[in-house]
CSV table of C-alpha atoms in Angstrom, one decimal:
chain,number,residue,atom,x,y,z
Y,1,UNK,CA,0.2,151.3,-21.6
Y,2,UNK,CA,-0.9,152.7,-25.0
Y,3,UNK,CA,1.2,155.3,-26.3
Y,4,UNK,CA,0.3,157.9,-29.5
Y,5,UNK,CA,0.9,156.9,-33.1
Y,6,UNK,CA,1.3,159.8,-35.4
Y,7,UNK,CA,3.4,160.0,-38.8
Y,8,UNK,CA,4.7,163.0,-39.7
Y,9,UNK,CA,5.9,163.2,-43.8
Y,10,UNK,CA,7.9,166.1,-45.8
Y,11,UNK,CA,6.5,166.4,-49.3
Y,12,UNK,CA,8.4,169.1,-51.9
Y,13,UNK,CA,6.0,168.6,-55.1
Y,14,UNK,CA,3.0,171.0,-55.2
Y,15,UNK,CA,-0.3,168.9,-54.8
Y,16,UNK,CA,-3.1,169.2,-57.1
Y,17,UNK,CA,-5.9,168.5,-54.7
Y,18,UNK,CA,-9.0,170.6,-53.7
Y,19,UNK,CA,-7.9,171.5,-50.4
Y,20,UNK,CA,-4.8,173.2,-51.7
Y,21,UNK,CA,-6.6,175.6,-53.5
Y,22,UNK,CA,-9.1,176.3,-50.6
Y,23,UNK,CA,-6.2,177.8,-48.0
Y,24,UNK,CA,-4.9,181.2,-47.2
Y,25,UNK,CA,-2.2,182.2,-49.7
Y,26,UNK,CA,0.1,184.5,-47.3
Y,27,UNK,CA,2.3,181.5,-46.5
Y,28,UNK,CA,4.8,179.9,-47.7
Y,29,UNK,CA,4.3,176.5,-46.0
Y,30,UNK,CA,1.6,174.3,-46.7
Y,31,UNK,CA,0.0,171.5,-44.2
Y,32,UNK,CA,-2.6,169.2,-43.8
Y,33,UNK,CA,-3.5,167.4,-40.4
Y,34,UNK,CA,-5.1,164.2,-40.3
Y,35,UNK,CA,-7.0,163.1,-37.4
Y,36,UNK,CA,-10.0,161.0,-38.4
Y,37,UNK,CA,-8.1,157.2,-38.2
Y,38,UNK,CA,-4.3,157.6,-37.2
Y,39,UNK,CA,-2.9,161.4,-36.0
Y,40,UNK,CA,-0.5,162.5,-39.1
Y,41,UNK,CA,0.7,165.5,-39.8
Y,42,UNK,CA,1.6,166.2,-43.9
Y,43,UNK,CA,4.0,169.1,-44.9
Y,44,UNK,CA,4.0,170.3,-48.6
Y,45,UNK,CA,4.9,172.6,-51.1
Y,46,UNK,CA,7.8,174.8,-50.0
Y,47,UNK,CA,8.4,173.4,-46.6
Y,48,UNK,CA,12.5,173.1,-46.0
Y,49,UNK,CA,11.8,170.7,-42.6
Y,50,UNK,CA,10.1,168.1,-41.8
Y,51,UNK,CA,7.9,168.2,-38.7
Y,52,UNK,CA,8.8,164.3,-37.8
Y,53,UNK,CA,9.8,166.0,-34.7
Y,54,UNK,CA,6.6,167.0,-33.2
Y,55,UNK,CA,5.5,165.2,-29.8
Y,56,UNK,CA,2.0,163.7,-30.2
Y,57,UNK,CA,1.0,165.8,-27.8
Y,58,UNK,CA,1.6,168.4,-29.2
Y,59,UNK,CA,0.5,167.1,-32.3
Y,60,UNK,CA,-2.9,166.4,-30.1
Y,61,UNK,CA,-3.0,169.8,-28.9
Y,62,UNK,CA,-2.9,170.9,-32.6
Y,63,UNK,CA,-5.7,168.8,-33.4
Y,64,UNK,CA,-7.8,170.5,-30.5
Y,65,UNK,CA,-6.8,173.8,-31.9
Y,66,UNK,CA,-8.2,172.5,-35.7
Y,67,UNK,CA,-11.4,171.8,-34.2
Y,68,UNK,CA,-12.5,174.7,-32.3
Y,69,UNK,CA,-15.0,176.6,-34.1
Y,70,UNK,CA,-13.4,179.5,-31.8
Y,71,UNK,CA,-10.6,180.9,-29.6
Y,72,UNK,CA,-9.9,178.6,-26.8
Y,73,UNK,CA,-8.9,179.5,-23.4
Y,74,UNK,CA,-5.2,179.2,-22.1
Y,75,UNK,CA,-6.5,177.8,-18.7
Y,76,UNK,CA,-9.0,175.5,-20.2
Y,77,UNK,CA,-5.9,173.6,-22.7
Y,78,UNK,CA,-3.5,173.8,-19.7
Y,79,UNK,CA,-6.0,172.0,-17.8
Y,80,UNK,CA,-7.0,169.5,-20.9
Y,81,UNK,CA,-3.4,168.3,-21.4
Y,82,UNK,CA,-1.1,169.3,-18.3
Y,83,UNK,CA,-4.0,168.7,-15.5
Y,84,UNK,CA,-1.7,166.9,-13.3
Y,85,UNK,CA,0.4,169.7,-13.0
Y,86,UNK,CA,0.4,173.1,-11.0
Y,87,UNK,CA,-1.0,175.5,-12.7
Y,88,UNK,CA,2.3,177.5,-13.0
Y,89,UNK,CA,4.1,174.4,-14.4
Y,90,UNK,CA,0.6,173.4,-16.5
Y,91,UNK,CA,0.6,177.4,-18.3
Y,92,UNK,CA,4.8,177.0,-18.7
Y,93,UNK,CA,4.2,173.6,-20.5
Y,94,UNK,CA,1.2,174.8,-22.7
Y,95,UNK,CA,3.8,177.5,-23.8
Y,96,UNK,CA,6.8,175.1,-24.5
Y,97,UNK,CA,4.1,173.5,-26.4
Y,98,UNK,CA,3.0,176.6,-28.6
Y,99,UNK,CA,6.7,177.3,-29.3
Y,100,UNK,CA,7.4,173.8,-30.7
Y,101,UNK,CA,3.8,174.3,-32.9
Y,102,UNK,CA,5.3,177.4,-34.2
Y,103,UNK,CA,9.0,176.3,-35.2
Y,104,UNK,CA,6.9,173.9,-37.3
Y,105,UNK,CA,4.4,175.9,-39.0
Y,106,UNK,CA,6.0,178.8,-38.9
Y,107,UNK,CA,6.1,182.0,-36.5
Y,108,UNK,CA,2.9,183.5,-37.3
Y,109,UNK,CA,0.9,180.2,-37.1
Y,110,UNK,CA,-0.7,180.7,-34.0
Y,111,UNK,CA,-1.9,183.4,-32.4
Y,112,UNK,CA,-2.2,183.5,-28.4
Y,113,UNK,CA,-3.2,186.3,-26.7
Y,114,UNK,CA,-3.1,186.5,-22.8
Y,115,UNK,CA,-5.8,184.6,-22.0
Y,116,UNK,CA,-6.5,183.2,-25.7
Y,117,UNK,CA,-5.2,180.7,-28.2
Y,118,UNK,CA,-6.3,180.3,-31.6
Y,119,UNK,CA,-4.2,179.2,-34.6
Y,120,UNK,CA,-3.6,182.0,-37.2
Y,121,UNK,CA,-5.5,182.8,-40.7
Y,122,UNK,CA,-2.3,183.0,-42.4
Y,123,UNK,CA,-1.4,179.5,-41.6
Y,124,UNK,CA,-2.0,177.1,-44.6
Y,125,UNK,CA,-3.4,173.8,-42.5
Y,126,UNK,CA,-6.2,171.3,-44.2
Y,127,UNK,CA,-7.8,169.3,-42.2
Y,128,UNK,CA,-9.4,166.1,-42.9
Y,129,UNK,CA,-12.2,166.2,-40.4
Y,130,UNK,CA,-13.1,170.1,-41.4
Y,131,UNK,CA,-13.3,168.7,-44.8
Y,132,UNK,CA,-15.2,165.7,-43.9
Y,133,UNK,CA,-18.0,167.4,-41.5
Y,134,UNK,CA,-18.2,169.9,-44.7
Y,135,UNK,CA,-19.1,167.2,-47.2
Y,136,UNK,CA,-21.2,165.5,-45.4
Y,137,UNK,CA,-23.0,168.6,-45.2
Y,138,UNK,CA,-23.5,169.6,-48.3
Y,139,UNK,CA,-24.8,165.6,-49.1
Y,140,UNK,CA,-21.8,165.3,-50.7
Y,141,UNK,CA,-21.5,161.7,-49.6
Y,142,UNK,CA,-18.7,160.0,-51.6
Y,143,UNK,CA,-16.8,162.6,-50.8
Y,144,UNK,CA,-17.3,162.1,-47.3
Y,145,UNK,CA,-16.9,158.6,-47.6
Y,146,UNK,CA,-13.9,158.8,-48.9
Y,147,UNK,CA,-12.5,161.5,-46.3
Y,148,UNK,CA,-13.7,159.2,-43.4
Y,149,UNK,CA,-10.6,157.4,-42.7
Y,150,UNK,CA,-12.2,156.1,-39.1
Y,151,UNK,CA,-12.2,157.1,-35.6
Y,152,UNK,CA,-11.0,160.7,-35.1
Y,153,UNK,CA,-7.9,159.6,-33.3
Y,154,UNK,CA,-7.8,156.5,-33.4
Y,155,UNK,CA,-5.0,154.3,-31.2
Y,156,UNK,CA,-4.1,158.1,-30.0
Y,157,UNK,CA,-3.5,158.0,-26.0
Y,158,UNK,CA,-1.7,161.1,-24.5
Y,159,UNK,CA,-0.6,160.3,-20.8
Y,160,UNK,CA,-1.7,161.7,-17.7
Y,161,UNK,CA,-4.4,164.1,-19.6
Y,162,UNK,CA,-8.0,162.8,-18.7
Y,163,UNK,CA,-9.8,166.1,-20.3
Y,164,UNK,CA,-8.3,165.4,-23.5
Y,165,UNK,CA,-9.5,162.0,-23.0
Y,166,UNK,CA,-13.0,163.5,-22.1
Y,167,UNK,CA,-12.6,165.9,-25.5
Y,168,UNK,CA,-12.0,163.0,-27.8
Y,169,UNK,CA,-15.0,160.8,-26.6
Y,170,UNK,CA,-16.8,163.7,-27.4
Y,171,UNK,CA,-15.8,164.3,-30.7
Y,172,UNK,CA,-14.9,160.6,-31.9
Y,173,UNK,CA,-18.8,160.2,-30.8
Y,174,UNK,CA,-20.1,163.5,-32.6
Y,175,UNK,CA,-18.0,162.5,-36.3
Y,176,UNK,CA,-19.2,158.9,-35.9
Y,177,UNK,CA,-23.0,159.8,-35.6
Y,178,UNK,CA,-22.2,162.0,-39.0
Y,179,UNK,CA,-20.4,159.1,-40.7
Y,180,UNK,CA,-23.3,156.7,-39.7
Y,181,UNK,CA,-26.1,159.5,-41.3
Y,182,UNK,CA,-23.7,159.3,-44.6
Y,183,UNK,CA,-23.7,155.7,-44.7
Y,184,UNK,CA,-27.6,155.4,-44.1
Y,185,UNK,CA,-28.1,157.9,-47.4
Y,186,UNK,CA,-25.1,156.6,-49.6
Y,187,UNK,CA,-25.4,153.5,-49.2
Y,188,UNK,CA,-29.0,152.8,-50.8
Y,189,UNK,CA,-28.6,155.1,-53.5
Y,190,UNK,CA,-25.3,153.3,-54.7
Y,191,UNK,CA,-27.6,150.1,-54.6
Y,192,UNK,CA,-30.6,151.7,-56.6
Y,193,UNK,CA,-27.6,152.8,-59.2
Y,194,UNK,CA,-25.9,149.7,-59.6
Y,195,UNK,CA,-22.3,150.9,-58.4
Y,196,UNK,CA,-21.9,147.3,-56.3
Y,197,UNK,CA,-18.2,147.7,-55.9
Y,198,UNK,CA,-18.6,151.2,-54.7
Y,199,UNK,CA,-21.7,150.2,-52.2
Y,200,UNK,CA,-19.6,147.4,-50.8
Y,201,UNK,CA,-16.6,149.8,-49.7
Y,202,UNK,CA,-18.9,152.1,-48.1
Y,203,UNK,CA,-21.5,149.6,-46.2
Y,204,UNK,CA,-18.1,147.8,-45.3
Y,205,UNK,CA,-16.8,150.9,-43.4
Y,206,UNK,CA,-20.3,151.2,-41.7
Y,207,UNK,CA,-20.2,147.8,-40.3
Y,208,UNK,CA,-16.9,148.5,-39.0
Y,209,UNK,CA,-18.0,152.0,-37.5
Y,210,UNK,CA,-21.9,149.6,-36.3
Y,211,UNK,CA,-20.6,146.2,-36.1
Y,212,UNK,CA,-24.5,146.1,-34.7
Y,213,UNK,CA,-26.3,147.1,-37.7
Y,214,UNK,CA,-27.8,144.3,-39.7
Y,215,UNK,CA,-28.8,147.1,-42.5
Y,216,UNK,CA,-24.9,147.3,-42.7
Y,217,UNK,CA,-24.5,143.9,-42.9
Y,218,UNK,CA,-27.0,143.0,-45.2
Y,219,UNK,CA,-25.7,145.9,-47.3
Y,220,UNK,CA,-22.0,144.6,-47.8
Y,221,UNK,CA,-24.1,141.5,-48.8
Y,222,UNK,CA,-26.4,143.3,-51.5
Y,223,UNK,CA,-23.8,144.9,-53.8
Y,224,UNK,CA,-21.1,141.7,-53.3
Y,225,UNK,CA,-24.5,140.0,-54.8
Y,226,UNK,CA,-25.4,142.8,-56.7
Y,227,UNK,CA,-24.8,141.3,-60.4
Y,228,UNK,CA,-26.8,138.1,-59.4
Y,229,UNK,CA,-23.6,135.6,-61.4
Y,230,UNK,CA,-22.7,132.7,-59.5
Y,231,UNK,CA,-19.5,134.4,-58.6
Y,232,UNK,CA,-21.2,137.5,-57.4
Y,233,UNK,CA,-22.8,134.8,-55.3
Y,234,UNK,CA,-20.1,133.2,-54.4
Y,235,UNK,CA,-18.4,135.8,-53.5
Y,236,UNK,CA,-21.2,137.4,-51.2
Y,237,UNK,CA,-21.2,134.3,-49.6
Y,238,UNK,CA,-17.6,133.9,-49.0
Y,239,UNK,CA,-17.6,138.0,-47.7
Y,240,UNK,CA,-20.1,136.5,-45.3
Y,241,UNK,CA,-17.8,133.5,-43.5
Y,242,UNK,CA,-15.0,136.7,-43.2
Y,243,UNK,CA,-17.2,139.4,-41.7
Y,244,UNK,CA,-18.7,136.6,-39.2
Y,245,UNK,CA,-15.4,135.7,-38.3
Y,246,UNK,CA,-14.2,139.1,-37.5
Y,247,UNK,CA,-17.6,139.6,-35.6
Y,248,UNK,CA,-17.3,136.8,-33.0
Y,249,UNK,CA,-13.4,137.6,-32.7
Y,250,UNK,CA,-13.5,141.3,-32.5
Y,251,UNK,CA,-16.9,141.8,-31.4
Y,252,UNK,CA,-17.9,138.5,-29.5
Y,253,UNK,CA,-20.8,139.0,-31.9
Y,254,UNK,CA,-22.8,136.9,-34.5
Y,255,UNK,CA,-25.2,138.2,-37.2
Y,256,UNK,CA,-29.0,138.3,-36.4
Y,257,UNK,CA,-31.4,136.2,-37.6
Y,258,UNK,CA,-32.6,138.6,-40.9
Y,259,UNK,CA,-28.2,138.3,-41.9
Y,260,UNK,CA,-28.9,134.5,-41.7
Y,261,UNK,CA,-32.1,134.9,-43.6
Y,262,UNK,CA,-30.2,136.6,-46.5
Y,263,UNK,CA,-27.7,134.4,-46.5
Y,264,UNK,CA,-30.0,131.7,-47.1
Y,265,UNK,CA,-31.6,133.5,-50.1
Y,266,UNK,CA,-28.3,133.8,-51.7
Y,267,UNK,CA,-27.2,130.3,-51.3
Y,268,UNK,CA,-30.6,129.2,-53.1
Y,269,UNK,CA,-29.8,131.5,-55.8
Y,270,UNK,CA,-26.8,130.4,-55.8
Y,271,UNK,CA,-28.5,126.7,-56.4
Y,272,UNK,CA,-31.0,127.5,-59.0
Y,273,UNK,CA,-28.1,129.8,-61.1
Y,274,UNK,CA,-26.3,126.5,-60.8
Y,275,UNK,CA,-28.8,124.1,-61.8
Y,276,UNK,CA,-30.0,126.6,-64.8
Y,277,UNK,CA,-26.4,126.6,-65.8
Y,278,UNK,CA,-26.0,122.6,-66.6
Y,279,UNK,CA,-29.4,122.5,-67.9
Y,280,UNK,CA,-28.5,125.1,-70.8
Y,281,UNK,CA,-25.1,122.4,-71.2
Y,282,UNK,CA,-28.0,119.2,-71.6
Y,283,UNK,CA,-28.6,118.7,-75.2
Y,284,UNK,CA,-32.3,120.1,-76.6
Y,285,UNK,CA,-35.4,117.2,-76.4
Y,286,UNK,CA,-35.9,118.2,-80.2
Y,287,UNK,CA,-32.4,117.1,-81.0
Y,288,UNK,CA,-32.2,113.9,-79.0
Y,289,UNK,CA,-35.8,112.5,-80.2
Y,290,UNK,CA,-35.0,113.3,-84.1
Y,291,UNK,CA,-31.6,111.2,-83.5
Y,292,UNK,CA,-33.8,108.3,-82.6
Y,293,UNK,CA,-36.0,108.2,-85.3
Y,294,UNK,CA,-35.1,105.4,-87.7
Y,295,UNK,CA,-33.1,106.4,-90.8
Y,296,UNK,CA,-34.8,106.6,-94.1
Y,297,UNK,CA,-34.6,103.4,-96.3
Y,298,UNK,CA,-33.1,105.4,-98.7
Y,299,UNK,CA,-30.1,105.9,-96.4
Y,300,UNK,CA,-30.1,102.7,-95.1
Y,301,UNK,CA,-26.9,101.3,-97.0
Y,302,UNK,CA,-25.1,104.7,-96.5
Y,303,UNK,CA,-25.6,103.9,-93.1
Y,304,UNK,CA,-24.5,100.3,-92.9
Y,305,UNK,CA,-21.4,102.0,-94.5
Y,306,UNK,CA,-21.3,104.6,-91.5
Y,307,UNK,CA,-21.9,102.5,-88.8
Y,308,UNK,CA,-18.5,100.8,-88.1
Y,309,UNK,CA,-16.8,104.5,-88.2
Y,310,UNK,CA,-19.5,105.5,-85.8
Y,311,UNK,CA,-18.8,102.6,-83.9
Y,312,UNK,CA,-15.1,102.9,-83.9
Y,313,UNK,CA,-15.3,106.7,-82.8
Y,314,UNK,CA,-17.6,105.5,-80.4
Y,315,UNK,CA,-15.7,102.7,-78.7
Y,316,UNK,CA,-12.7,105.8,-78.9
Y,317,UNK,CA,-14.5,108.3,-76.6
Y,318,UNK,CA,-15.4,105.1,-74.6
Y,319,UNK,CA,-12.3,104.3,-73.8
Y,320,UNK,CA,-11.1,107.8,-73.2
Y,321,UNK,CA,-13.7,108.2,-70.5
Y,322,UNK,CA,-12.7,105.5,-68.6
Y,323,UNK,CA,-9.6,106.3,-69.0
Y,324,UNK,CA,-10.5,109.8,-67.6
Y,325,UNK,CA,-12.0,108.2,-65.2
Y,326,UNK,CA,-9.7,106.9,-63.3
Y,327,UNK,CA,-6.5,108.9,-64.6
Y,328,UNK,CA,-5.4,111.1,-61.8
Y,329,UNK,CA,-3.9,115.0,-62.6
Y,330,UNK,CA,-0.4,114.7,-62.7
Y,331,UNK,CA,0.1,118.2,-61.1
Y,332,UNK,CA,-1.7,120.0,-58.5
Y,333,UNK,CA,-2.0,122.7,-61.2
Y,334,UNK,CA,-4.1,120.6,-63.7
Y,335,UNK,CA,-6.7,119.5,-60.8
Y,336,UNK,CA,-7.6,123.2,-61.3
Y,337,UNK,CA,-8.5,123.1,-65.4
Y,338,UNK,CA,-12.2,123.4,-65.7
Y,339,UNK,CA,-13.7,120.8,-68.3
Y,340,UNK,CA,-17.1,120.5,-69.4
Y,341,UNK,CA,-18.1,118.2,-71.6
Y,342,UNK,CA,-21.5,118.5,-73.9
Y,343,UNK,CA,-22.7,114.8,-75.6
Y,344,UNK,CA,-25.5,113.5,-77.1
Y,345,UNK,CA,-25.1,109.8,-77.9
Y,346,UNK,CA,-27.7,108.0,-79.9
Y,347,UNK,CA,-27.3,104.6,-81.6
Y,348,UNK,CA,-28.8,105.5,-85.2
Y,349,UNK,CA,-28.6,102.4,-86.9
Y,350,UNK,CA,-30.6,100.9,-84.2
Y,351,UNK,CA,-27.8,98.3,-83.4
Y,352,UNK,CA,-29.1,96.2,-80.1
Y,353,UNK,CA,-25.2,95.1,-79.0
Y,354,UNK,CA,-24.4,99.3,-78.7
Y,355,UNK,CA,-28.5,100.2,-76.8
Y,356,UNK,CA,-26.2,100.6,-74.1
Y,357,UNK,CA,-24.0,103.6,-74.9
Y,358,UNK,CA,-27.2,105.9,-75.1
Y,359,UNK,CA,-27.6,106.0,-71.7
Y,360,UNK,CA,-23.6,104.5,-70.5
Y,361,UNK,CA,-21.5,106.6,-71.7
Y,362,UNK,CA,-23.1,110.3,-70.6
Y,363,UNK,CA,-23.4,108.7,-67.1
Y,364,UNK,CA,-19.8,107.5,-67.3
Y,365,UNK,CA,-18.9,111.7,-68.4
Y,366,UNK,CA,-21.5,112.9,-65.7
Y,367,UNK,CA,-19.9,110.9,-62.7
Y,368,UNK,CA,-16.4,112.3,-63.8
Y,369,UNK,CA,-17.2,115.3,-64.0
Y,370,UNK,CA,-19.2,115.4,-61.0
């Protein structure tokens, strides 16, 4: 059976972040509760002990507290975590439970009346998912993004306590619809912008949250495309084989037919970017005709005195390319060196024994490096 997985960290330096500033001053401890991914619990700034102690039911019942918008009832949490129980022995356990809660966050931390619990304004707590439904909110959606850290309580199981099962099927459900509306606005905007690195984090979390949604797929595969290089293609097309593969295994899933339609595109792209790349290597028509147009008589003798070096160079990169040919790396880290090779051979002298090299020796370079 499943059991709760909560961290629990002491922290003594002062942090500079927003929430900090946002809490109620009249304490002298300092918390933050985390609850959207794994339950943690965070003490800082002046905090002697560290509340690695806490049961994660408690911490769960801390979590329920956070989220109510108002007071909750002492027989309706009795009955959420201790419904097994009688309801003497369910009201003395919600107590014990309160007490613990307390010798954490301090005496005045929460305040329960006789038929009410509600934690305390004096008690310094930030909590992601207050902070999270607040961005999101105010269209604030990197922010949120960021803050959405996935599933409130995720992997969180508290035994013998089907209401707080109920309670967290509620609210996983009700965050998730609000993390889905985020990813719906942010997501095109940071593709309109250009920010592909930052589109791909956030469309990648929404697949995760909508492993249905081919706007989320197609999404991750926009911005990883997003600079239309060949390794922006690449790499879309490599993010593809991974995010398929953790489909079918997670899932028991494949993409749709308009995923497979994109990636299609991309690998055509991918293609022409290719081909447009060695054509810009080939040596310009201009070039290659004005080589072949017979030498001035003028130069004639300078170019029977050229000719055997031109030869002799000639027959050099000849026999290096066969050579290269047929030489094998003599690591496996050499077989990675990239080599391009740019030619243009033309026999100027007009010599019929060397026609051949014109068109030999760039096919001989070709099929190596091929």
């Amino acid at each position: 059976m499943p059991t709760g997985k909560f961290s629990a960290r002491a922290h003594f330096e002062p942090s500079p972040s927003a929430w900090s500033q946002q809490v109620n001053l009249r304490s002298d401890k300092h918390f933050r509760l985390r609850i959207l991914g794994d339950l943690a619990l965070d003490a800082r700034v002046g905090d002697k002990t560290t509340p690695a102690s806490v049961r994660p039911r408690h911490l769960a019942l801390l979590s329920v507290l956070a989220l109510s918008s108002r007071a909750a009832r002492r027989d309706a949490l009795a009955t959420m975590f201790w419904g097994e129980e009688t309801d003497t022995r369910a009201r003395h356990s919600l107590s014990n439970a309160l007490s613990a809660l307390r010798g954490v966050l301090g005496p005045s931390s929460i305040s329960a009346r006789r038929d009410e619990v509600s934690l305390s304004p004096d008690l310094r707590l930030a909590v992601d998912a207050l902070e999270f439904a607040a961005a999101a909110e105010m269209r604030d959606d990197r922010r949120a993004a960021e803050l959405y850290g996935g599933p409130l309580l995720a992997n969180v199981y508290v035994q013998d306590a089907p209401g707080f099962d109920d309670w967290v099927a509620r609210e996983r459900a009700r965050f998730e619809r609000l993390f889905l509306s985020v990813c719906e606005r942010a997501v095109p905007q940071l593709l309109r912008t250009s920010q592909w690195d930052a589109a791909a984090g956030v469309a990648e979390q929404w697949l995760h949250a909508a492993p249905n949604s081919t706007l989320a797929f197609t999404s991750v595969l926009r911005a990883r495309s997003g600079p239309g290089t060949p390794t922006a293609l690449r790499t879309a097309l490599s993010e593809y084989e991974r995010l398929r593969g953790w489909l079918a295994a997670e899932h028991g899933a494949r993409p749709d037919e308009t995923v497979s339609a994109l990636v299609a595109e991309l690998e055509t792209q991918l293609a022409t970017s290719e081909r447009s790349m060695a054509a810009s290597l080939a040596p310009p028509a201009a070039a290659t005709a004005s080589a072949h147009r017979p030498a001035p008589a003028s130069n004639a003798r300078a170019g029977r005195r050229v000719w055997p070096a031109i030869g002799a160079v000639l027959a050099v990169v000849v026999i290096a390319a066969v050579g290269f040919r047929y030489r094998r790396p003599a690591t496996a880290a050499s077989a990675h060196h990239t080599i391009v090779a740019v030619t243009d051979v033309a026999n100027i002298h007009g010599d019929t024994a060397m026609n051949w090299l014109e068109d030999g020796l760039p096919q001989i370079i070709t099929d190596n490096l091929s």
